[in-house]
CSV table of C-alpha atoms and ligand atoms in Angstrom, one decimal:
chain,number,residue,atom,x,y,z
A,1,MET,CA,42.9,21.7,23.8
A,2,PRO,CA,39.0,20.8,23.9
A,3,LYS,CA,38.6,23.2,26.4
A,4,ASP,CA,40.1,25.9,23.9
A,5,ILE,CA,37.3,24.5,21.1
A,6,ALA,CA,34.5,24.6,23.6
A,7,ALA,CA,35.5,28.2,24.3
A,8,THR,CA,35.4,29.3,20.9
A,9,ALA,CA,32.7,27.4,19.9
A,10,ASP,CA,30.9,29.2,22.7
A,11,GLU,CA,32.1,32.7,21.8
A,12,SER,CA,31.4,32.1,17.8
A,13,ALA,CA,27.7,31.0,19.0
A,14,ARG,CA,27.6,34.2,21.1
A,15,LEU,CA,28.8,36.2,18.1
A,16,GLY,CA,26.5,34.3,15.7
A,17,GLU,CA,23.7,35.7,17.9
A,18,ALA,CA,24.6,39.1,17.7
A,19,VAL,CA,25.4,39.0,14.0
A,20,ASN,CA,23.2,36.7,12.2
A,21,PRO,CA,19.8,38.0,12.4
A,22,THR,CA,19.3,39.4,8.7
A,23,PRO,CA,17.0,42.2,7.8
A,24,GLY,CA,13.0,41.1,8.4
A,25,GLY,CA,14.6,38.1,10.5
A,26,ARG,CA,14.6,35.8,7.4
A,27,PRO,CA,17.4,33.1,6.7
A,28,ALA,CA,19.9,34.3,4.4
A,29,ALA,CA,19.8,32.8,1.0
A,30,ARG,CA,19.5,29.2,1.8
A,31,ASP,CA,22.7,26.8,1.2
A,32,ASP,CA,20.8,23.6,-0.3
A,33,ILE,CA,22.5,20.2,0.6
A,34,LEU,CA,19.9,18.4,-1.7
A,35,ARG,CA,18.2,19.9,-4.7
A,36,VAL,CA,15.7,17.6,-6.9
A,37,GLU,CA,14.6,19.0,-10.1
A,38,ASP,CA,12.0,17.8,-12.2
A,39,LEU,CA,12.6,14.1,-10.9
A,40,ARG,CA,10.6,11.5,-13.0
A,41,VAL,CA,11.0,7.7,-12.2
A,42,ALA,CA,9.2,4.9,-14.1
A,43,TYR,CA,8.6,1.4,-12.9
A,44,ARG,CA,8.4,-1.6,-15.7
A,45,ILE,CA,6.1,-4.2,-14.9
A,46,GLY,CA,5.9,-6.5,-17.6
A,47,ASP,CA,5.3,-4.4,-21.0
A,48,ARG,CA,3.8,-1.7,-18.9
A,49,GLU,CA,5.5,1.5,-17.4
A,50,VAL,CA,4.4,2.9,-14.4
A,51,ASP,CA,5.3,6.6,-13.9
A,52,ALA,CA,5.5,6.4,-10.3
A,53,VAL,CA,7.2,10.0,-9.7
A,54,ARG,CA,5.9,12.8,-11.9
A,55,GLY,CA,8.4,15.9,-12.2
A,56,VAL,CA,9.2,16.4,-8.5
A,57,ASN,CA,11.3,19.5,-7.1
A,58,LEU,CA,12.4,19.8,-3.5
A,59,SER,CA,15.1,20.9,-1.8
A,60,VAL,CA,16.9,20.5,1.7
A,61,GLY,CA,19.3,23.2,3.3
A,62,ARG,CA,22.2,22.3,5.3
A,63,GLY,CA,21.0,21.3,8.8
A,64,GLU,CA,17.6,21.6,7.6
A,65,VAL,CA,14.6,18.6,8.3
A,66,VAL,CA,12.4,18.2,5.4
A,67,ALA,CA,9.5,15.9,5.5
A,68,ILE,CA,7.6,14.1,2.7
A,69,VAL,CA,4.3,13.3,3.2
A,70,GLY,CA,1.8,11.4,1.8
A,71,GLU,CA,-0.5,8.3,1.2
A,72,SER,CA,0.6,4.9,0.6
A,73,GLY,CA,1.6,4.7,-3.0
A,74,SER,CA,2.0,8.4,-3.8
A,75,GLY,CA,5.9,7.6,-4.7
A,76,LYS,CA,7.8,8.9,-1.3
A,77,SER,CA,10.3,5.9,-0.9
A,78,THR,CA,10.6,5.9,-5.0
A,79,VAL,CA,12.2,9.7,-4.3
A,80,ALA,CA,14.2,8.5,-1.3
A,81,GLN,CA,15.4,5.4,-3.3
A,82,SER,CA,16.3,7.8,-6.2
A,83,ILE,CA,18.3,9.9,-3.9
A,84,MET,CA,20.2,7.1,-2.7
A,85,ASN,CA,20.9,5.5,-6.3
A,86,LEU,CA,18.9,2.1,-4.4
A,87,LEU,CA,16.3,1.8,-7.0
A,88,ALA,CA,14.5,-1.7,-7.8
A,89,PRO,CA,16.1,-3.0,-10.8
A,90,ASN,CA,12.7,-2.3,-12.6
A,91,ALA,CA,12.9,1.1,-12.0
A,92,GLU,CA,14.3,3.8,-14.4
A,93,VAL,CA,14.9,7.5,-13.8
A,94,THR,CA,13.5,8.9,-17.0
A,95,GLY,CA,14.2,12.4,-16.2
A,96,GLY,CA,15.4,15.5,-14.0
A,97,ARG,CA,18.4,15.8,-11.7
A,98,ILE,CA,19.6,15.3,-8.3
A,99,GLU,CA,22.2,17.7,-6.9
A,100,PHE,CA,23.8,16.9,-3.5
A,101,ASP,CA,26.5,19.3,-2.2
A,102,GLY,CA,26.8,20.6,-5.7
A,103,GLU,CA,27.3,17.5,-7.2
A,104,ASP,CA,24.9,16.0,-10.1
A,105,LEU,CA,24.5,12.6,-8.4
A,106,ILE,CA,22.3,10.3,-11.0
A,107,PRO,CA,25.5,9.9,-13.8
A,108,LEU,CA,27.5,8.8,-10.8
A,109,SER,CA,29.2,5.4,-11.0
A,110,GLU,CA,28.4,2.6,-8.6
A,111,ARG,CA,31.8,2.9,-7.4
A,112,ARG,CA,31.6,6.9,-6.4
A,113,TRP,CA,28.7,5.7,-4.8
A,114,ARG,CA,29.9,3.5,-2.3
A,115,SER,CA,32.3,6.4,-1.4
A,116,ILE,CA,29.0,8.6,-1.0
A,117,ARG,CA,26.4,6.2,0.5
A,118,GLY,CA,27.0,6.2,4.3
A,119,ARG,CA,29.7,8.6,4.4
A,120,LEU,CA,28.0,11.8,2.8
A,121,ILE,CA,24.3,10.5,3.0
A,122,GLY,CA,23.1,8.3,5.6
A,123,LEU,CA,20.0,6.1,5.6
A,124,VAL,CA,17.9,5.2,9.0
A,125,PRO,CA,15.6,2.5,7.5
A,126,GLN,CA,12.2,1.7,8.0
A,127,ASP,CA,12.1,-1.7,9.7
A,128,PRO,CA,15.0,-2.2,12.2
A,129,ALA,CA,14.1,-6.1,12.2
A,130,LEU,CA,14.8,-6.7,9.0
A,131,SER,CA,17.9,-4.1,8.8
A,132,LEU,CA,20.3,-5.9,11.1
A,133,ASN,CA,22.2,-8.8,10.4
A,134,PRO,CA,20.8,-11.3,12.8
A,135,VAL,CA,24.2,-13.2,13.4
A,136,ARG,CA,26.7,-10.3,13.7
A,137,ARG,CA,27.3,-8.4,16.8
A,138,VAL,CA,25.5,-5.1,16.9
A,139,GLY,CA,29.0,-3.3,17.5
A,140,VAL,CA,30.2,-4.6,14.6
A,141,GLN,CA,27.3,-3.5,12.6
A,142,VAL,CA,27.4,0.0,14.4
A,143,ALA,CA,31.0,0.6,13.6
A,144,GLU,CA,30.7,-0.7,9.9
A,145,PRO,CA,30.4,3.0,8.0
A,146,LEU,CA,33.5,3.8,9.5
A,147,LEU,CA,35.6,0.7,8.4
A,148,VAL,CA,34.2,0.7,5.0
A,149,HIS,CA,35.0,4.4,4.7
A,150,GLY,CA,38.5,4.1,5.9
A,151,LEU,CA,37.3,6.5,8.9
A,152,ALA,CA,38.7,4.0,11.7
A,153,THR,CA,40.9,1.2,12.2
A,154,LYS,CA,39.7,-2.3,12.9
A,155,HIS,CA,41.5,-1.9,16.4
A,156,ASP,CA,39.6,1.6,16.9
A,157,ALA,CA,36.2,0.5,15.6
A,158,HIS,CA,35.2,-1.2,18.9
A,159,ASP,CA,35.6,1.9,21.1
A,160,ARG,CA,33.8,3.8,18.7
A,161,ALA,CA,31.2,1.4,18.0
A,162,VAL,CA,30.9,1.8,22.1
A,163,GLU,CA,30.7,5.4,21.8
A,164,LEU,CA,28.0,5.8,19.3
A,165,LEU,CA,25.9,3.3,20.8
A,166,GLU,CA,26.4,5.5,24.2
A,167,MET,CA,25.3,8.3,22.1
A,168,ALA,CA,22.8,6.7,21.1
A,169,GLY,CA,21.0,6.6,24.7
A,170,LEU,CA,21.9,2.9,25.4
A,171,THR,CA,22.9,1.9,28.7
A,172,TYR,CA,25.9,-0.5,29.3
A,173,PRO,CA,27.0,0.2,26.1
A,174,ALA,CA,30.2,-1.9,25.7
A,175,GLU,CA,28.1,-4.7,27.1
A,176,ARG,CA,25.6,-3.8,24.3
A,177,ALA,CA,28.2,-3.8,21.5
A,178,LYS,CA,29.1,-7.2,22.0
A,179,GLN,CA,25.6,-8.4,21.8
A,180,TYR,CA,23.2,-9.7,19.0
A,181,PRO,CA,20.3,-8.0,17.5
A,182,HIS,CA,17.6,-10.4,19.4
A,183,GLN,CA,19.1,-9.2,22.5
A,184,PHE,CA,17.5,-6.0,21.5
A,185,SER,CA,14.4,-4.6,21.7
A,186,GLY,CA,12.6,-2.8,18.9
A,187,GLY,CA,13.6,0.9,19.9
A,188,MET,CA,17.1,-0.3,20.7
A,189,LYS,CA,17.7,-1.4,17.9
A,190,GLN,CA,16.2,1.3,16.2
A,191,ARG,CA,18.6,3.5,18.1
A,192,ALA,CA,21.7,1.5,16.9
A,193,LEU,CA,20.8,1.8,13.4
A,194,ILE,CA,20.3,5.4,13.7
A,195,ALA,CA,24.0,5.6,15.6
A,196,GLY,CA,25.2,3.7,12.3
A,197,ALA,CA,23.6,6.2,10.1
A,198,LEU,CA,25.4,8.9,12.1
A,199,ALA,CA,28.9,7.2,12.5
A,200,ALA,CA,30.7,8.8,9.6
A,201,GLN,CA,28.9,12.4,10.2
A,202,PRO,CA,27.1,12.4,6.8
A,203,SER,CA,25.6,15.8,6.1
A,204,LEU,CA,22.2,14.5,5.2
A,205,ILE,CA,20.3,11.6,6.8
A,206,ILE,CA,17.1,10.0,4.9
A,207,ALA,CA,14.7,8.8,7.2
A,208,ASP,CA,12.1,6.5,5.3
A,209,GLU,CA,9.6,5.6,7.9
A,210,PRO,CA,12.1,5.3,10.6
A,211,THR,CA,9.5,4.6,13.5
A,212,SER,CA,6.4,3.3,11.6
A,213,ALA,CA,7.5,0.1,13.4
A,214,LEU,CA,7.4,1.0,16.9
A,215,ASP,CA,4.9,1.9,19.1
A,216,VAL,CA,4.1,5.3,19.7
A,217,THR,CA,5.7,6.0,23.0
A,218,VAL,CA,8.9,4.8,21.7
A,219,GLN,CA,8.6,6.4,18.5
A,220,LYS,CA,8.6,9.7,20.1
A,221,GLN,CA,11.8,8.7,21.9
A,222,ILE,CA,13.6,7.8,18.9
A,223,LEU,CA,12.7,10.7,17.1
A,224,ASP,CA,13.5,13.1,20.0
A,225,HIS,CA,16.8,11.3,20.3
A,226,LEU,CA,17.3,11.8,16.1
A,227,ALA,CA,16.6,15.8,16.6
A,228,ASN,CA,18.9,16.1,19.2
A,229,LEU,CA,21.7,14.4,17.6
A,230,THR,CA,21.4,15.8,14.5
A,231,GLN,CA,21.0,19.3,15.7
A,232,GLU,CA,24.5,18.8,17.6
A,233,LEU,CA,26.3,17.7,14.6
A,234,GLY,CA,24.3,20.0,12.1
A,235,THR,CA,22.7,16.9,9.9
A,236,ALA,CA,20.1,17.8,7.6
A,237,ILE,CA,17.5,15.4,7.4
A,238,LEU,CA,14.6,13.9,4.7
A,239,LEU,CA,12.0,12.3,6.8
A,240,ILE,CA,9.3,10.7,5.0
A,241,THR,CA,6.2,9.7,6.3
A,242,HIS,CA,2.3,9.5,6.1
A,243,ASP,CA,1.7,11.1,9.3
A,244,LEU,CA,1.4,14.8,8.4
A,245,GLY,CA,1.1,15.1,12.4
A,246,MET,CA,4.5,14.0,12.7
A,247,ALA,CA,5.9,16.1,9.9
A,248,ALA,CA,4.4,19.4,11.3
A,249,GLU,CA,5.9,18.5,14.8
A,250,ARG,CA,9.3,17.4,13.2
A,251,ALA,CA,10.0,19.4,9.9
A,252,ASP,CA,11.0,22.9,9.3
A,253,ARG,CA,9.2,22.3,6.0
A,254,VAL,CA,6.8,19.7,4.5
A,255,VAL,CA,6.6,18.6,1.2
A,256,VAL,CA,3.1,16.6,-0.1
A,257,MET,CA,2.9,14.4,-2.7
A,258,LYS,CA,0.0,12.8,-4.4
A,259,GLN,CA,0.3,10.0,-7.1
A,260,GLY,CA,4.0,11.1,-7.7
A,261,GLU,CA,3.5,14.8,-7.8
A,262,ILE,CA,3.9,17.5,-5.1
A,263,VAL,CA,0.6,19.1,-4.8
A,264,ASP,CA,1.6,21.4,-1.5
A,265,SER,CA,4.7,22.6,-0.1
A,266,GLY,CA,6.1,25.2,2.5
A,267,PRO,CA,7.2,25.9,6.3
A,268,ALA,CA,5.4,23.1,8.3
A,269,ALA,CA,2.7,26.2,10.0
A,270,GLN,CA,1.8,27.4,6.8
A,271,VAL,CA,1.2,24.2,5.2
A,272,MET,CA,-0.8,23.3,8.3
A,273,THR,CA,-2.8,26.0,8.6
A,274,ALA,CA,-3.2,27.5,5.1
A,275,PRO,CA,-2.8,24.4,2.8
A,276,THR,CA,-3.6,25.2,-0.8
A,277,HIS,CA,-4.7,21.8,-2.2
A,278,GLU,CA,-7.8,19.7,-1.0
A,279,TYR,CA,-5.6,17.0,-0.6
A,280,THR,CA,-3.6,18.3,2.2
A,281,ARG,CA,-6.7,19.5,3.9
A,282,LYS,CA,-7.7,15.6,3.9
A,283,LEU,CA,-4.3,14.8,5.1
A,284,ILE,CA,-5.0,17.2,8.1
A,285,ALA,CA,-8.6,16.2,8.8
A,286,ALA,CA,-7.2,12.7,8.7
A,287,ALA,CA,-4.4,13.1,11.4
A,288,PRO,CA,-5.7,12.2,14.8
A,289,ARG,CA,-3.1,14.3,16.5
A,290,LEU,CA,-4.1,17.3,14.9
A,291,SER,CA,-7.6,17.2,14.7
A,292,ALA,CA,-8.0,16.7,18.1
B,301,ATP,N1,9.6,-2.5,-7.6
B,301,ATP,C1,8.3,-2.1,-8.2
B,301,ATP,N2,7.7,-2.1,-9.0
B,301,ATP,C2,6.4,-1.6,-9.3
B,301,ATP,N3,5.9,-1.0,-9.4
B,301,ATP,C3,6.6,-0.4,-8.1
B,301,ATP,C4,7.5,-0.8,-7.5
B,301,ATP,N4,8.3,0.0,-6.0
B,301,ATP,C5,6.9,0.8,-5.8
B,301,ATP,N5,6.1,0.7,-7.2
B,301,ATP,C6,5.2,1.6,-7.4
B,301,ATP,O1,5.1,2.9,-7.3
B,301,ATP,C7,4.3,3.8,-6.8
B,301,ATP,C8,5.0,4.7,-5.7
B,301,ATP,O2,5.5,3.7,-4.7
B,301,ATP,P1,6.3,3.9,-3.1
B,301,ATP,O3,6.5,2.7,-2.6
B,301,ATP,O4,7.3,5.0,-3.9
B,301,ATP,O5,5.2,5.0,-2.7
B,301,ATP,P2,5.7,5.4,-1.0
B,301,ATP,O6,4.7,6.6,-1.1
B,301,ATP,O7,6.7,5.2,-0.4
B,301,ATP,O8,4.2,4.2,-0.2
B,301,ATP,P3,4.0,4.0,1.0
B,301,ATP,O9,3.8,4.6,2.2
B,301,ATP,O10,3.3,2.7,1.0
B,301,ATP,O11,5.7,3.5,1.4
B,301,ATP,C9,3.4,2.7,-6.2
B,301,ATP,O12,2.2,2.9,-7.4
B,301,ATP,C10,4.0,1.6,-6.1
B,301,ATP,O13,2.9,0.8,-6.3
B,302,MG,MG1,7.4,3.8,1.2
């Protein structure tokens, strides 16, 4: 049976090669998994309101990698948190629409949200050290989305956790599954969190500065790994970073945010070589890897 499936997949890949190219080599009309329209978010601070996101439009196609780039405070995380319905209590969506796979997310109940978060949309958090529970075994935490969403029984969850840790590139995954976070390096923790985010095979992953807590070599390994896994599964990624070089290297399209607004966007190569906004030019000049 697995052989048959492999043969079929192979065949369709070959067919795809022959059939897919559209006139002019342009992709066929994009099938968006995520569409954000005129999103506005304000924070209340005392009796003041601060407009942190001021009319953001962006979309992510199925299997596409889109990066949001911008300096600290430009509103990147606020956009990500709006999409996951994880905004701070003093934040309010004051306008716009967020559509995921055709469903309008903003009016959804928290109950419906619990069935979406981790199942349809996965989150790779910024700081692996803060994101794992120190007193629970890593395997249990990696398999948690499967249990929460009823995708595995308690009995199967352990085996799945071992598989997921192996997929995450960890050696001795069965032993690793039984260990606690303090027995993992930073890079290993982030690999485990990526495994957890992909456990339920969501169609979109939101990664908010997923490697900023790690050193540069480990960053590259982790991002390569994330790219390989998501390509295999066809997972779309919304990658948030202040590093334009990383965005250009990893994303199909780049969206540049400044003070709550999008000032530039387009295919990564286009934004890098023909930025339309002065701010993007500044980011390019400031990115060490790019100006080198
Ligand atoms: N809980 C909050 N209460 C009040 N203001 C907030 C809150 N969270 C964020 N802000 C403000 O909203 C704006 C956008 O913040 P946000 O965290 O979205 O930026 P960011 O682009 O993710 O920055 P960074 O690169 O530092 O993570 C900033 O001015 C920030 O000070
Ligand atoms: Mg942020």
